[in-house]
JSON list of C-alpha atoms in Angstrom, two decimals:
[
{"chain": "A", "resi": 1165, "resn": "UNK", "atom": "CA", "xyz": [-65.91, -20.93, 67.27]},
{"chain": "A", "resi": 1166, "resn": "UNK", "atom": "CA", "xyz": [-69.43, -21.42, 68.44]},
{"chain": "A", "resi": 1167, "resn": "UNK", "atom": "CA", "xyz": [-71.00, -20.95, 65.16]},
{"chain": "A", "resi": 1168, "resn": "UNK", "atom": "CA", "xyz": [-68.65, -23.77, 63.82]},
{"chain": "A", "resi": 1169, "resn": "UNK", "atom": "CA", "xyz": [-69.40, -25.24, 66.56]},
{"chain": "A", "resi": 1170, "resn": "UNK", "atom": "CA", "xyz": [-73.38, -25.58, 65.81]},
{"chain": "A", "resi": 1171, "resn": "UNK", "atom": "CA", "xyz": [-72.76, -25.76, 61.68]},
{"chain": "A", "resi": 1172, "resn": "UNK", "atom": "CA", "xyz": [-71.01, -28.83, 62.51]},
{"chain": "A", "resi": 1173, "resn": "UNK", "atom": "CA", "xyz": [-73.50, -30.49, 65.22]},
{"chain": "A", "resi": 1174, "resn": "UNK", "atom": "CA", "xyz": [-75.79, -29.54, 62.62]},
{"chain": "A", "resi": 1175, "resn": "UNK", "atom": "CA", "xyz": [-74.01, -31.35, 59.41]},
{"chain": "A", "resi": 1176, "resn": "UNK", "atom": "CA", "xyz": [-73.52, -34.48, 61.92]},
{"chain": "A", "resi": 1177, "resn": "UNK", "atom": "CA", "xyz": [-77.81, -34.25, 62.26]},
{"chain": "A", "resi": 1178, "resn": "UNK", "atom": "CA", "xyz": [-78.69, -33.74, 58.62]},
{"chain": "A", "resi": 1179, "resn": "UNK", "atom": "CA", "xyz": [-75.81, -36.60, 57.37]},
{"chain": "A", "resi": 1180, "resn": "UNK", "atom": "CA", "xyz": [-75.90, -39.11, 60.35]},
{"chain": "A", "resi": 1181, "resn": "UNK", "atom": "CA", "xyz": [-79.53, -38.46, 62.06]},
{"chain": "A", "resi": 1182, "resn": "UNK", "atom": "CA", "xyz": [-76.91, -37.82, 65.04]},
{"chain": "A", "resi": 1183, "resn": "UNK", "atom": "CA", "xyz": [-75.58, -34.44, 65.89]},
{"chain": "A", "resi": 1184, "resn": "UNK", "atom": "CA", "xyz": [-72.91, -36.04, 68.04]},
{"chain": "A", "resi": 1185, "resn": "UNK", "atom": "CA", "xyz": [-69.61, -34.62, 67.52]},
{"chain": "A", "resi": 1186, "resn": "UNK", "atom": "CA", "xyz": [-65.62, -35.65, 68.27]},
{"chain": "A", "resi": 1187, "resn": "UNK", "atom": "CA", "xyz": [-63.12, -32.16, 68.84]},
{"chain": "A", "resi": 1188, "resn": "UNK", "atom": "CA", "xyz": [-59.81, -33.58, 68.68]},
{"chain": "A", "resi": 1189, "resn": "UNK", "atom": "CA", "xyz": [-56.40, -31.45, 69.98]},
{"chain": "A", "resi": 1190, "resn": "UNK", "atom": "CA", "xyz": [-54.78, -29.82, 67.73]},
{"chain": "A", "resi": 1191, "resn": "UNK", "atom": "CA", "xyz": [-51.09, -30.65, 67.57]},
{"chain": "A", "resi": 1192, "resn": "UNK", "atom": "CA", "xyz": [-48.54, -27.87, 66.02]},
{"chain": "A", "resi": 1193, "resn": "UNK", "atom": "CA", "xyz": [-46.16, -28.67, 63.67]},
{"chain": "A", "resi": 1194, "resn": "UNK", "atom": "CA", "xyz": [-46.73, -32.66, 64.34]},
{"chain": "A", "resi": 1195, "resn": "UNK", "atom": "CA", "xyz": [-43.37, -35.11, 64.51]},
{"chain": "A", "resi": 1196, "resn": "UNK", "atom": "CA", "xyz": [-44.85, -39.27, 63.84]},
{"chain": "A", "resi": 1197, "resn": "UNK", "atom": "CA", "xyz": [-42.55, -40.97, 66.28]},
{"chain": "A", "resi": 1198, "resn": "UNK", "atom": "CA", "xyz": [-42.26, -44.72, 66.39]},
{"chain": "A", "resi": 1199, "resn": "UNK", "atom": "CA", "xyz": [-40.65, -46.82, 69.74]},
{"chain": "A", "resi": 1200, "resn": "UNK", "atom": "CA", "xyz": [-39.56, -49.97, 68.80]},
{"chain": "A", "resi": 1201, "resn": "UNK", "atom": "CA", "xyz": [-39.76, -52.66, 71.95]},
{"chain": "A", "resi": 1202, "resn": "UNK", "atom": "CA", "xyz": [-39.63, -56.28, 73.32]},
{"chain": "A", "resi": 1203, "resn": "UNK", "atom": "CA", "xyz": [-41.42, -58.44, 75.81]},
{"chain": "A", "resi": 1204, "resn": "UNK", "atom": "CA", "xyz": [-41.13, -61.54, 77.07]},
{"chain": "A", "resi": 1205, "resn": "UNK", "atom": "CA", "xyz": [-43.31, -64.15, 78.92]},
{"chain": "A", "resi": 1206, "resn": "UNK", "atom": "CA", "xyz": [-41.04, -63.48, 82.15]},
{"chain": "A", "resi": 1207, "resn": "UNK", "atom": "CA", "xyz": [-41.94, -59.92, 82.78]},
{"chain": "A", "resi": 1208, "resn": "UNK", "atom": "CA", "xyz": [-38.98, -58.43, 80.68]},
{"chain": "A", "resi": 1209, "resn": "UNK", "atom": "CA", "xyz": [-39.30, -55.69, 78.22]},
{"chain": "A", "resi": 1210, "resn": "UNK", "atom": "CA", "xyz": [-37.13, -53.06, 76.74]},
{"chain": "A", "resi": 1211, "resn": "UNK", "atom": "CA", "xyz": [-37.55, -50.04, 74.00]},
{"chain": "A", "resi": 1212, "resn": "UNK", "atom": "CA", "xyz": [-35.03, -49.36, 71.69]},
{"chain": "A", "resi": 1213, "resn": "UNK", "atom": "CA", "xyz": [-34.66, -46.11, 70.22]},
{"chain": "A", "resi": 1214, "resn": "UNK", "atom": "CA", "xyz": [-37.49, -44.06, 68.33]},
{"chain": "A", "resi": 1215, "resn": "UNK", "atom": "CA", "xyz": [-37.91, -43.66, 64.49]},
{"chain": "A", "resi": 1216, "resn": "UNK", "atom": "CA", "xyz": [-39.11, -40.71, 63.19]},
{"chain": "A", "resi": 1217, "resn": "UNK", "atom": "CA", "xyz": [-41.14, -40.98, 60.40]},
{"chain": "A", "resi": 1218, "resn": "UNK", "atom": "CA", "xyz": [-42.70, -37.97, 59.75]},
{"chain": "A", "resi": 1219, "resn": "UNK", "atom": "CA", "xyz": [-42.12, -37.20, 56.31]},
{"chain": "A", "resi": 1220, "resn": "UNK", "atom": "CA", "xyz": [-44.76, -39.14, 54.30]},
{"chain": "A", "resi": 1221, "resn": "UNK", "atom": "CA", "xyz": [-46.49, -39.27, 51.14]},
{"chain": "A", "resi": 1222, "resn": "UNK", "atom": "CA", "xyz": [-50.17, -40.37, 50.65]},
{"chain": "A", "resi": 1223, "resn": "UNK", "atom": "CA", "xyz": [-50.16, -41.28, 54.14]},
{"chain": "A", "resi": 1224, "resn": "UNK", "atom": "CA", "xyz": [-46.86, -44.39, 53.15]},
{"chain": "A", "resi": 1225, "resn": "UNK", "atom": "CA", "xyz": [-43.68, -43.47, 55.03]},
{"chain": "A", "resi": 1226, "resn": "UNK", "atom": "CA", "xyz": [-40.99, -41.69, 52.60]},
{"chain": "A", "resi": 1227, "resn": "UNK", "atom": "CA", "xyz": [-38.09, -41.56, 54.92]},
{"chain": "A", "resi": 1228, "resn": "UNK", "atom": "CA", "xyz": [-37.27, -42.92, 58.44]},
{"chain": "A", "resi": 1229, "resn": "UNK", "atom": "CA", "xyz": [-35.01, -40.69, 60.69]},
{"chain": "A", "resi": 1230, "resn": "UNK", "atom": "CA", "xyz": [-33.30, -42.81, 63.90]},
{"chain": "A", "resi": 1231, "resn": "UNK", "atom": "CA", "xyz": [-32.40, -41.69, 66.02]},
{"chain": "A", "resi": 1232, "resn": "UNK", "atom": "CA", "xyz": [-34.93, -38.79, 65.76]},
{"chain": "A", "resi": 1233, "resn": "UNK", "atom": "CA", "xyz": [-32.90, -35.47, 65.54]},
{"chain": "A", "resi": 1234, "resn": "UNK", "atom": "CA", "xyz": [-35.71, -33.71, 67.59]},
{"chain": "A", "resi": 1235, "resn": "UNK", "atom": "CA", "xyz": [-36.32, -36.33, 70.24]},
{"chain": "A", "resi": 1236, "resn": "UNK", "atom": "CA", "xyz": [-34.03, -35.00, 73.53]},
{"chain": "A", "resi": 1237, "resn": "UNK", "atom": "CA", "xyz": [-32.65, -37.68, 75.83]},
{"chain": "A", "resi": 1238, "resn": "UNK", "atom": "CA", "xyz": [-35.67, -37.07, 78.40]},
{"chain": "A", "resi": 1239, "resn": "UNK", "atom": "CA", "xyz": [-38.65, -37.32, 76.06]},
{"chain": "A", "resi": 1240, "resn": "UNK", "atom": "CA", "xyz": [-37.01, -40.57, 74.18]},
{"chain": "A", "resi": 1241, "resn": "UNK", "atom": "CA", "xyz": [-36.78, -42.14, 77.73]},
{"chain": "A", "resi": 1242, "resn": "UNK", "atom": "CA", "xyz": [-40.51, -40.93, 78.74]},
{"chain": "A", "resi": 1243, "resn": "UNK", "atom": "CA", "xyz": [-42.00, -41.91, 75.44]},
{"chain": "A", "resi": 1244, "resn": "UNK", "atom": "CA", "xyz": [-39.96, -45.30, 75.78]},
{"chain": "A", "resi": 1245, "resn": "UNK", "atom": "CA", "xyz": [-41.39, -45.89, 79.29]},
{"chain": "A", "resi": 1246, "resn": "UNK", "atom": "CA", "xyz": [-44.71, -45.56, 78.38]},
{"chain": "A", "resi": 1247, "resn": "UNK", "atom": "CA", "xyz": [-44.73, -47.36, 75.62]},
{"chain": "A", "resi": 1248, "resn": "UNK", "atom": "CA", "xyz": [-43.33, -50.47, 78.02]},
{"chain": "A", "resi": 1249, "resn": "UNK", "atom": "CA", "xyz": [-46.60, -49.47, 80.36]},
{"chain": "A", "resi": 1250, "resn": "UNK", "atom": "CA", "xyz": [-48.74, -50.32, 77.86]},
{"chain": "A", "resi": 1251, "resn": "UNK", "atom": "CA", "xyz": [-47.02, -53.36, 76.15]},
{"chain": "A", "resi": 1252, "resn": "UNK", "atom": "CA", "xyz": [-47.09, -54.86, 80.06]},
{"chain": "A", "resi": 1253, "resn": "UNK", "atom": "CA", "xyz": [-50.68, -53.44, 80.75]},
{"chain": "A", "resi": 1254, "resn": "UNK", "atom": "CA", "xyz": [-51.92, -55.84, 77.62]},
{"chain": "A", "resi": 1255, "resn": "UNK", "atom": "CA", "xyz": [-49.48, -59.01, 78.52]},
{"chain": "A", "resi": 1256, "resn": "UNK", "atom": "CA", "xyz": [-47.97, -58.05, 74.88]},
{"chain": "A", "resi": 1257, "resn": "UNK", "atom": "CA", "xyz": [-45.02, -60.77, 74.50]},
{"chain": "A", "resi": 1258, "resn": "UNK", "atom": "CA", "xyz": [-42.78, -60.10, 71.15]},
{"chain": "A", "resi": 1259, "resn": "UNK", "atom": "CA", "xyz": [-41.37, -57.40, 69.30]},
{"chain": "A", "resi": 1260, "resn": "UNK", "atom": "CA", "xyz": [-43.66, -54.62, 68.68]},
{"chain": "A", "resi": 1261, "resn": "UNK", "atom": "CA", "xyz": [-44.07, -50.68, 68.06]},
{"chain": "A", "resi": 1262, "resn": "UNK", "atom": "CA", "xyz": [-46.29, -47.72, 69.95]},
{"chain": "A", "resi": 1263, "resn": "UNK", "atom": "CA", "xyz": [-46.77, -45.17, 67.44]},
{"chain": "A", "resi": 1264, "resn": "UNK", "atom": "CA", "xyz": [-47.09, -41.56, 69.29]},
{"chain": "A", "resi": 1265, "resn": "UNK", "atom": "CA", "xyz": [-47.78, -37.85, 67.63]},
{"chain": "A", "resi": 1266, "resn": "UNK", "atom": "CA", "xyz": [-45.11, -34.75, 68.98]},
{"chain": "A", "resi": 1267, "resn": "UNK", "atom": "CA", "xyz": [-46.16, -31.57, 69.43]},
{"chain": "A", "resi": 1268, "resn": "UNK", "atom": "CA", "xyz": [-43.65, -28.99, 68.85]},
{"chain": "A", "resi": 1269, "resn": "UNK", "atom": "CA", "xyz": [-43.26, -28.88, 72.78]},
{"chain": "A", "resi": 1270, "resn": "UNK", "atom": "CA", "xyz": [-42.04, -32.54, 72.74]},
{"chain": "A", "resi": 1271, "resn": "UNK", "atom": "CA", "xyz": [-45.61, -33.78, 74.32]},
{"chain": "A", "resi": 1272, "resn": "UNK", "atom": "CA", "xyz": [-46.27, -37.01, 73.09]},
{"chain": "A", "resi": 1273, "resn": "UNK", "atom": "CA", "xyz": [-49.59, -38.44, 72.60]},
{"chain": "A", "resi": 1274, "resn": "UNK", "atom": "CA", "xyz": [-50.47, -42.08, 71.22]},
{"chain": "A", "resi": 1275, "resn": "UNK", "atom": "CA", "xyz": [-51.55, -43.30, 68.04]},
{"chain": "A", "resi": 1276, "resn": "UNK", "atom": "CA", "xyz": [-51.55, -47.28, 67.88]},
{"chain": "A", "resi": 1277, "resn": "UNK", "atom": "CA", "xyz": [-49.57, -50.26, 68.51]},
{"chain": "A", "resi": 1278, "resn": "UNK", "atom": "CA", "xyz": [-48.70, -52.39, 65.89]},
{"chain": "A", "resi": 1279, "resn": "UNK", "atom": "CA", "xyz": [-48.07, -55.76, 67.43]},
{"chain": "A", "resi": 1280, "resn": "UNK", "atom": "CA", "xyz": [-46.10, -57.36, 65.11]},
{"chain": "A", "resi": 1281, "resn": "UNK", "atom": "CA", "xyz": [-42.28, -56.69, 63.44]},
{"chain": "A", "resi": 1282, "resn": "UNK", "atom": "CA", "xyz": [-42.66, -53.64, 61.12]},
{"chain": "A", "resi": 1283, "resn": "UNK", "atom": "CA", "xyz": [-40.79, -53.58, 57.32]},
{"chain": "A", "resi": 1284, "resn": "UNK", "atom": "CA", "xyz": [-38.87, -50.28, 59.01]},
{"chain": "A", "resi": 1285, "resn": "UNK", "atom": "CA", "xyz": [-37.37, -53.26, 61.46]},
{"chain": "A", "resi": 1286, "resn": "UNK", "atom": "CA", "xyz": [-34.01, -53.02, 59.52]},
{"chain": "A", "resi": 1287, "resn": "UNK", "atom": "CA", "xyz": [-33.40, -49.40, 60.91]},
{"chain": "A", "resi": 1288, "resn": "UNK", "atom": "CA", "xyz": [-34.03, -50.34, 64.61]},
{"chain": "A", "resi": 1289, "resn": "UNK", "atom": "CA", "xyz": [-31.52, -53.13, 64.29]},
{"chain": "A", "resi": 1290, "resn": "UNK", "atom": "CA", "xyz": [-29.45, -51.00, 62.11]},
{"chain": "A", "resi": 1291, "resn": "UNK", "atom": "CA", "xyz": [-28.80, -48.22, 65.18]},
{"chain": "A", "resi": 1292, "resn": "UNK", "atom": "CA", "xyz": [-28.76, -50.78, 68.04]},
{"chain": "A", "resi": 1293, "resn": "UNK", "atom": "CA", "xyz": [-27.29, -53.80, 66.86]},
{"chain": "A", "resi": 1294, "resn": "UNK", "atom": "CA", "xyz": [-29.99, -55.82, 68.43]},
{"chain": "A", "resi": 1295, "resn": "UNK", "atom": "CA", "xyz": [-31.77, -58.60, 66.14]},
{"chain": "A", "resi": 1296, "resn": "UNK", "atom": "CA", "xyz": [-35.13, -58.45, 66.58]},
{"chain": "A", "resi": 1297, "resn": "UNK", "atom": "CA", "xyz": [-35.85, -61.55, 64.80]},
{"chain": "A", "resi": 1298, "resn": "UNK", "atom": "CA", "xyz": [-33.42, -63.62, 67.43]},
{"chain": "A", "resi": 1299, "resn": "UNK", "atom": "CA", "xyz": [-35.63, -61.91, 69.73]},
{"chain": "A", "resi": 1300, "resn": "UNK", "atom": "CA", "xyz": [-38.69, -62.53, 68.74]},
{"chain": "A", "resi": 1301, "resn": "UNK", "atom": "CA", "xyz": [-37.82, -66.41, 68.01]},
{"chain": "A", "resi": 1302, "resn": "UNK", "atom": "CA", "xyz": [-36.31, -66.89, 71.71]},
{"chain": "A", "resi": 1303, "resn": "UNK", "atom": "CA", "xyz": [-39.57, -65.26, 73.07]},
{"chain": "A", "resi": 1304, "resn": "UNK", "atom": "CA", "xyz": [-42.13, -67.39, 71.05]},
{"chain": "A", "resi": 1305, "resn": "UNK", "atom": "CA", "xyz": [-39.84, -70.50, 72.51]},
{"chain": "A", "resi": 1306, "resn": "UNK", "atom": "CA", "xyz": [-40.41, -69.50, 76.19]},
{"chain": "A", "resi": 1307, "resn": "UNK", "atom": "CA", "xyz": [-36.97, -67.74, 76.89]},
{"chain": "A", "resi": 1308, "resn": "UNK", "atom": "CA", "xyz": [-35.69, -64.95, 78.07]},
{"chain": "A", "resi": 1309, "resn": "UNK", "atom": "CA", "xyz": [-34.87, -61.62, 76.22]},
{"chain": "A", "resi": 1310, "resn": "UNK", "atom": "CA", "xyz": [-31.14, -61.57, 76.05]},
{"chain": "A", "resi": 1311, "resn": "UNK", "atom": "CA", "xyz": [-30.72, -57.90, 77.20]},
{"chain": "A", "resi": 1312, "resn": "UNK", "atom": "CA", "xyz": [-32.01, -55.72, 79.14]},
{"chain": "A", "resi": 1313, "resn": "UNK", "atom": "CA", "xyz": [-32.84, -51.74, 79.20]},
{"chain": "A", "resi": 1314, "resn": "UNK", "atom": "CA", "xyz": [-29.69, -50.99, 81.56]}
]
């Protein structure tokens, strides 16, 4: 480990004239997990369930799974929770999705928010039976979100 260690400080020197280096976890048998949510300019916001897109090809999604099969009722409700944290920490108002990595442990650890309605959106609606399009117009025109996560 240390000898990688130094090979690869010393790669960074010789290729970047900066030996600075980034060790990132390593995550076991990885699961790409998706939350789908809303937010509205009155403080409301709800998740709707996950999709699971972990089986991909050339880095484009080959097939969606939602609900995820290895998602448990506690870690869809965490990951859902903290994916409304961040959409309120930013002000985000619309429909948007927090992309998160799964360890085989079912920690969860974020990748990005897209902030904008995602081609997958079909499968989300699909499950729930919420339009996110409704949605999203009744937010741009001021109102409320027309459910709520209870």
């Amino acid at each position: 480990t240390v000898s990688g260690f130094k090979l690869a400080k010393a790669e960074a020197e010789a290729s970047f004239g900066d030996d600075r280096i980034l060790v990132e976890k390593f995550i076991d048998n990885p699961r790409h997990i998706e939350i789908q949510l809303l937010g509205d300019s009155h403080g409301n916001y709800v998740y709707l369930n996950e999709r699971e897109c972990s089986i991909q090809r050339r880095n484009q999604k080959v097939i969606e799974e939602a609900p995820s099969t290895f998602i448990d009722p506690d870690t869809r409700r965490a990951m859902g929770e903290q994916a409304i944290q961040l959409a309120r920490a930013v002000g985000y108002q619309s429909a948007g999705t927090v992309e998160f990595l799964v360890d085989s442990q079912k920690n969860f650890y974020f990748l990005e928010m897209n902030t904008r309605l995602q081609v997958e959106h079909p499968i989300s609606e699909c499950i729930t039976g919420v339009d996110l399009v409704e949605q999203m117009i009744r937010v741009a025109a001021g109102q409320k979100l027309s459910l709520t996560q209870d």
